[in-house]
N, CA, C and O atoms as a CHARMM CRD file, in Angstrom:
* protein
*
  180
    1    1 UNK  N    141.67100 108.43100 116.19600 PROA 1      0.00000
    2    1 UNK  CA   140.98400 107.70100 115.12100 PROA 1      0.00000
    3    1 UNK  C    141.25300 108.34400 113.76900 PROA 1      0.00000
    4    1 UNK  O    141.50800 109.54700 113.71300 PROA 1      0.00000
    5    2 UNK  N    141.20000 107.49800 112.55200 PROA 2      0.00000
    6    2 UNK  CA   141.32900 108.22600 111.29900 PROA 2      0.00000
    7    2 UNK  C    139.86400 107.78200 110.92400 PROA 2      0.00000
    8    2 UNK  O    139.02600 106.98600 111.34700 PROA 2      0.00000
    9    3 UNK  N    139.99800 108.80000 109.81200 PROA 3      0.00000
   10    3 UNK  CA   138.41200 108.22900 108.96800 PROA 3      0.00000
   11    3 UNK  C    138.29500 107.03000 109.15000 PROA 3      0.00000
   12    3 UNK  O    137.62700 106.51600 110.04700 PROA 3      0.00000
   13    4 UNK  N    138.84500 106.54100 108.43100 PROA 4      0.00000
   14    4 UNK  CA   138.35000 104.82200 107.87700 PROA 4      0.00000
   15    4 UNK  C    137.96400 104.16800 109.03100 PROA 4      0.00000
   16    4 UNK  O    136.87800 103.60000 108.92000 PROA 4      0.00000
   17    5 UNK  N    138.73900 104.02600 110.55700 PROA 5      0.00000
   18    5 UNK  CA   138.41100 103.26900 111.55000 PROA 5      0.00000
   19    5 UNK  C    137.06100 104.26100 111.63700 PROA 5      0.00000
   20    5 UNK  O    135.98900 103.66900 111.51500 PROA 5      0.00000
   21    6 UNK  N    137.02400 105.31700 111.78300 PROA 6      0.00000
   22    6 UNK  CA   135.57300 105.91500 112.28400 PROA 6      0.00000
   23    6 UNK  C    134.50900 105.03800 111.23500 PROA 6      0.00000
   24    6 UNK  O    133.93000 103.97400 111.45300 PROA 6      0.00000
   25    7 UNK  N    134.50000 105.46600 110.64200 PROA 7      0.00000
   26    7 UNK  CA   133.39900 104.96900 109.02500 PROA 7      0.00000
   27    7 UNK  C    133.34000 103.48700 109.72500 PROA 7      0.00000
   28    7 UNK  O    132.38800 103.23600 110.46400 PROA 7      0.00000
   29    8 UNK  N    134.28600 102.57600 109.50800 PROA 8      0.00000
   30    8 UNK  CA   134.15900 101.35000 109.65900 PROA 8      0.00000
   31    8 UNK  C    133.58100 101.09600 111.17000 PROA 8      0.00000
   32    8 UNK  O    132.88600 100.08000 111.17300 PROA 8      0.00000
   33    9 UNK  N    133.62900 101.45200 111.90200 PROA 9      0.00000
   34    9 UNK  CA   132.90600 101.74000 113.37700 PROA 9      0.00000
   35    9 UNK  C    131.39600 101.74000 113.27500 PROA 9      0.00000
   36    9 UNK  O    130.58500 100.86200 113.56800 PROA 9      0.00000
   37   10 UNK  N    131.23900 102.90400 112.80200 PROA 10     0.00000
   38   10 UNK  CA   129.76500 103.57300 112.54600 PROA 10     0.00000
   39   10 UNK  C    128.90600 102.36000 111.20300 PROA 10     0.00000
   40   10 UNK  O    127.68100 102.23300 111.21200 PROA 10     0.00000
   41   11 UNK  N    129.69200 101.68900 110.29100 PROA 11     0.00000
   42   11 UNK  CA   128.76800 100.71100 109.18600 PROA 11     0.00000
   43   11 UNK  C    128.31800  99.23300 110.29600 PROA 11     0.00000
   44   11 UNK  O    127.22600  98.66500 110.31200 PROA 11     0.00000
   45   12 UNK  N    129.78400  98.83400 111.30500 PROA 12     0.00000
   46   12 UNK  CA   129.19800  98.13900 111.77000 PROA 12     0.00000
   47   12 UNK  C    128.35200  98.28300 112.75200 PROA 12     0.00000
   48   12 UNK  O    127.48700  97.40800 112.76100 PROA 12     0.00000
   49   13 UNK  N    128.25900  99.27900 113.81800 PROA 13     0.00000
   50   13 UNK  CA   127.07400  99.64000 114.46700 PROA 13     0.00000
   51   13 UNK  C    125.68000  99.48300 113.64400 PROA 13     0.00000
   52   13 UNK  O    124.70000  98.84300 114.02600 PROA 13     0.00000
   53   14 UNK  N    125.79400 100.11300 112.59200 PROA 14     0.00000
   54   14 UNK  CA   124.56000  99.89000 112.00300 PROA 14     0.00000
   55   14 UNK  C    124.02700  98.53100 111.54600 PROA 14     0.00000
   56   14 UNK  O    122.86200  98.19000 111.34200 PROA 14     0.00000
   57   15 UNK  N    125.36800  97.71800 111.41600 PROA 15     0.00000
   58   15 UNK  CA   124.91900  96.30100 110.52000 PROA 15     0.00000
   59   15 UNK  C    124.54200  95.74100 112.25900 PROA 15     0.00000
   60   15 UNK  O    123.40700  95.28900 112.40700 PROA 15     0.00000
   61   16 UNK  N    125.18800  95.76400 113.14000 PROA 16     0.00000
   62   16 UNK  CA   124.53200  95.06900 114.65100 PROA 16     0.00000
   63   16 UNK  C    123.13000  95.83800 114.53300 PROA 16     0.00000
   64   16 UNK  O    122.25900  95.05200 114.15900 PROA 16     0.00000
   65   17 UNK  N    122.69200  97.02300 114.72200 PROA 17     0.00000
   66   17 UNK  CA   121.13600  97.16800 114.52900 PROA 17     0.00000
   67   17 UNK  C    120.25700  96.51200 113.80200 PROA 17     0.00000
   68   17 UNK  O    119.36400  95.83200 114.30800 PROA 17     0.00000
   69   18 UNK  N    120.43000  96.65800 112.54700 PROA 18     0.00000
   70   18 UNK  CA   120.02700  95.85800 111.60800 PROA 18     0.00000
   71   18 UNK  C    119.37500  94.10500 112.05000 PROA 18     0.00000
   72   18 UNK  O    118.33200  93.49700 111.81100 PROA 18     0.00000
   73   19 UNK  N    120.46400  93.84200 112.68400 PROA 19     0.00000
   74   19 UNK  CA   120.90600  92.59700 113.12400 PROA 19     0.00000
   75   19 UNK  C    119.94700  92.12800 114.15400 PROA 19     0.00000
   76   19 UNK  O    119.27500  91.09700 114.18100 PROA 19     0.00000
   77   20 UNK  N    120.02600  93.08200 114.97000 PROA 20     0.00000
   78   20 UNK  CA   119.30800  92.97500 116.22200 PROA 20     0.00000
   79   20 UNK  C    117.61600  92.90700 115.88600 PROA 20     0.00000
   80   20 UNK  O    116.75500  92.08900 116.20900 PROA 20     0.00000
   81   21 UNK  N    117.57100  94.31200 114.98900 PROA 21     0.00000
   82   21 UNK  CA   115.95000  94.46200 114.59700 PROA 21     0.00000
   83   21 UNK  C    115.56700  93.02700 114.17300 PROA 21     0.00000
   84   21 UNK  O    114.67900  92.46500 114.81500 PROA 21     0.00000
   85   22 UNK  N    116.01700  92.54700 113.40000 PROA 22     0.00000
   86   22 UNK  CA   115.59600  91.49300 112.46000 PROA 22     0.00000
   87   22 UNK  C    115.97100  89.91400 113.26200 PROA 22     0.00000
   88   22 UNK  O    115.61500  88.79800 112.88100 PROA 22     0.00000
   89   23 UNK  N    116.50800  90.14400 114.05000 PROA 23     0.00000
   90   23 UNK  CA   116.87600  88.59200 114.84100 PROA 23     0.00000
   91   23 UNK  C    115.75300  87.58600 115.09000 PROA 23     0.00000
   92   23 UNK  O    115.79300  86.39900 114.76900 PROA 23     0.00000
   93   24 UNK  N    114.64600  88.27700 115.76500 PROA 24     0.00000
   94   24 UNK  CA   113.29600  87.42300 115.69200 PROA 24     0.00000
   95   24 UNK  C    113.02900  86.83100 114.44500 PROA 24     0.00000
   96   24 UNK  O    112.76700  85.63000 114.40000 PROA 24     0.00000
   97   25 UNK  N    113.06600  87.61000 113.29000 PROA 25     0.00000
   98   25 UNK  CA   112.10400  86.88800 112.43600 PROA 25     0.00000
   99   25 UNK  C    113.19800  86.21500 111.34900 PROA 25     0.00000
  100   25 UNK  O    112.62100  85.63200 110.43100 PROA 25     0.00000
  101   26 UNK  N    114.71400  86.18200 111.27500 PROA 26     0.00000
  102   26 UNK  CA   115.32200  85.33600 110.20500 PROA 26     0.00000
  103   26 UNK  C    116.48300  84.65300 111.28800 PROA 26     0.00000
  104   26 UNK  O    117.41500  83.94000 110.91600 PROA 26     0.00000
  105   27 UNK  N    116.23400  84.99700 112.54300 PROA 27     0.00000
  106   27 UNK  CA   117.21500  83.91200 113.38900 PROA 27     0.00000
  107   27 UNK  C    118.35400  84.01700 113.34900 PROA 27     0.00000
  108   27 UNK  O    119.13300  83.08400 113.54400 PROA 27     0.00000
  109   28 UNK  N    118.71900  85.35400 113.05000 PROA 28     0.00000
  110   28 UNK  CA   120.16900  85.43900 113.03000 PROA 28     0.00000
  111   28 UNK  C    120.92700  84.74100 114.08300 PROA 28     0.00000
  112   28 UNK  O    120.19700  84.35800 114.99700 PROA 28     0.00000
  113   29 UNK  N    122.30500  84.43400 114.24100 PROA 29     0.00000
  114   29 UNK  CA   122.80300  83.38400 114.87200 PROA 29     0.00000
  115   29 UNK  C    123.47600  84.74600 115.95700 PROA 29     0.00000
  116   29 UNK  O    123.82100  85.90500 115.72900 PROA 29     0.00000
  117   30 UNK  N    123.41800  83.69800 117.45300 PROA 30     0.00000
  118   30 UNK  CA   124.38900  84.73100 118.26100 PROA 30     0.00000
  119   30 UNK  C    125.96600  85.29400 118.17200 PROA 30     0.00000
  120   30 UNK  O    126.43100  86.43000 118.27000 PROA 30     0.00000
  121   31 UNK  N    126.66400  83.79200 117.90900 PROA 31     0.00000
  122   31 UNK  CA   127.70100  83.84800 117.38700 PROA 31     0.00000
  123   31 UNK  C    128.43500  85.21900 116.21600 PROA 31     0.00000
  124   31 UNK  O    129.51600  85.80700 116.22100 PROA 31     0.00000
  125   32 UNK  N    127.02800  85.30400 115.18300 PROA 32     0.00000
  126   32 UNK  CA   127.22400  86.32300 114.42300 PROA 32     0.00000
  127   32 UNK  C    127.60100  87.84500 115.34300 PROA 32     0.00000
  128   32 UNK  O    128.51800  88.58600 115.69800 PROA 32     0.00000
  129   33 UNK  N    126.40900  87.66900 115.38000 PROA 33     0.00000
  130   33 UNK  CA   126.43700  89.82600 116.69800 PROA 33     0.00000
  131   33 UNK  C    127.55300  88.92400 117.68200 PROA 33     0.00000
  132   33 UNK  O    128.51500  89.69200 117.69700 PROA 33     0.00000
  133   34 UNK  N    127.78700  88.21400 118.16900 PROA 34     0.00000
  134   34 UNK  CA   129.46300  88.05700 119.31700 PROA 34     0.00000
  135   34 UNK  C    130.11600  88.26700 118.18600 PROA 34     0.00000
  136   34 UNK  O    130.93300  89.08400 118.60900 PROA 34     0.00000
  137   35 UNK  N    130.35900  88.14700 117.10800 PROA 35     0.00000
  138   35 UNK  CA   131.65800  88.56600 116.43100 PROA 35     0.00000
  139   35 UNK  C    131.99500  89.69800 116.07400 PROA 35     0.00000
  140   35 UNK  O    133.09300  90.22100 116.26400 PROA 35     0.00000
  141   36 UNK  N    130.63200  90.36600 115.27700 PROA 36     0.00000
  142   36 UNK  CA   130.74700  91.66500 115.45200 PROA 36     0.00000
  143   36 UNK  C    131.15300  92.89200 116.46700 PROA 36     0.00000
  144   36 UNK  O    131.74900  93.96100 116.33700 PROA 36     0.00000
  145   37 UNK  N    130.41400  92.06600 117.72700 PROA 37     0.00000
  146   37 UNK  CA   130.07100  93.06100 118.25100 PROA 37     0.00000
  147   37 UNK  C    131.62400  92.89600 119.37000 PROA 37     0.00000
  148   37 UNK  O    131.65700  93.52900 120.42600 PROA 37     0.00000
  149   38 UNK  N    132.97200  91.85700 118.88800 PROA 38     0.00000
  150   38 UNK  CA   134.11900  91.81200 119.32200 PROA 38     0.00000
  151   38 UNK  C    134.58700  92.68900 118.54300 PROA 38     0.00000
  152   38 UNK  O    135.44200  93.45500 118.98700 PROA 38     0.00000
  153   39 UNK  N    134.26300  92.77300 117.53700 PROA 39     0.00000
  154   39 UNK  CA   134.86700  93.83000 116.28400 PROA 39     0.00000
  155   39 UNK  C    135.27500  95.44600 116.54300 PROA 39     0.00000
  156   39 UNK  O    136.27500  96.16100 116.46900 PROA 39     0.00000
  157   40 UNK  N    133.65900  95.56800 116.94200 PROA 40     0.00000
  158   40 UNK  CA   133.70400  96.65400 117.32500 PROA 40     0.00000
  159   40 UNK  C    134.64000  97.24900 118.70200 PROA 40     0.00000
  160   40 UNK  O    135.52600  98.10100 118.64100 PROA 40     0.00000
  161   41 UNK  N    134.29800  96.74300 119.56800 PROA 41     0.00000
  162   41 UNK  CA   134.91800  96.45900 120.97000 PROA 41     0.00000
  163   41 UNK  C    136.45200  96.73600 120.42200 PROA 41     0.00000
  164   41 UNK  O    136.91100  97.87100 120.30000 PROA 41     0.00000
  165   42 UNK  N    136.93300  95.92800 120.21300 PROA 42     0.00000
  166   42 UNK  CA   138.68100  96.07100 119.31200 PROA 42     0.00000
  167   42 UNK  C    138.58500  97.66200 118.92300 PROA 42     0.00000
  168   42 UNK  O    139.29300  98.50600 119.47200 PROA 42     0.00000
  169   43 UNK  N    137.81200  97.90300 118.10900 PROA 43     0.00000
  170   43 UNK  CA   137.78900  98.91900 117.15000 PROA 43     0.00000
  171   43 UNK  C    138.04900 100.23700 118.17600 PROA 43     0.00000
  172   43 UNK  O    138.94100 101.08500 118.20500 PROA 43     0.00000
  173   44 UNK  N    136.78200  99.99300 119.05000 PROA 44     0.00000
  174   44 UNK  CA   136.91600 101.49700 119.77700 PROA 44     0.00000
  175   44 UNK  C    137.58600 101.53700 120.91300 PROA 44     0.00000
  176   44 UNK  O    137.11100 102.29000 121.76300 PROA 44     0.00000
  177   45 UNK  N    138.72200 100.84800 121.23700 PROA 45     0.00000
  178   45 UNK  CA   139.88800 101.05700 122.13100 PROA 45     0.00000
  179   45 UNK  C    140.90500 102.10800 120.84000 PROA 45     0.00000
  180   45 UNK  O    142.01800 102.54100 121.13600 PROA 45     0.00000
């Protein structure tokens, strides 16, 4: 890994938390966290 993939790893982990916390009350869409959370998946191979 170089920085940047690390960093970029670790912002979106946090934006899926975020995501997750808050899903009940503004409805975030599933589709959204499945995209991300393909992102990531990619990322950390």
């Amino acid at each position: 890994f170089d920085l940047r993939q690390l960093t970029l790893i670790t912002v979106l982990k946090e934006i899926i938390e975020e995501l997750r916390h808050h899903q009940a009350e503004n409805g975030v869409s599933e589709k959204l966290q499945a995209l991300v959370g393909w992102v990531v998946n990619r990322l950390d191979r």
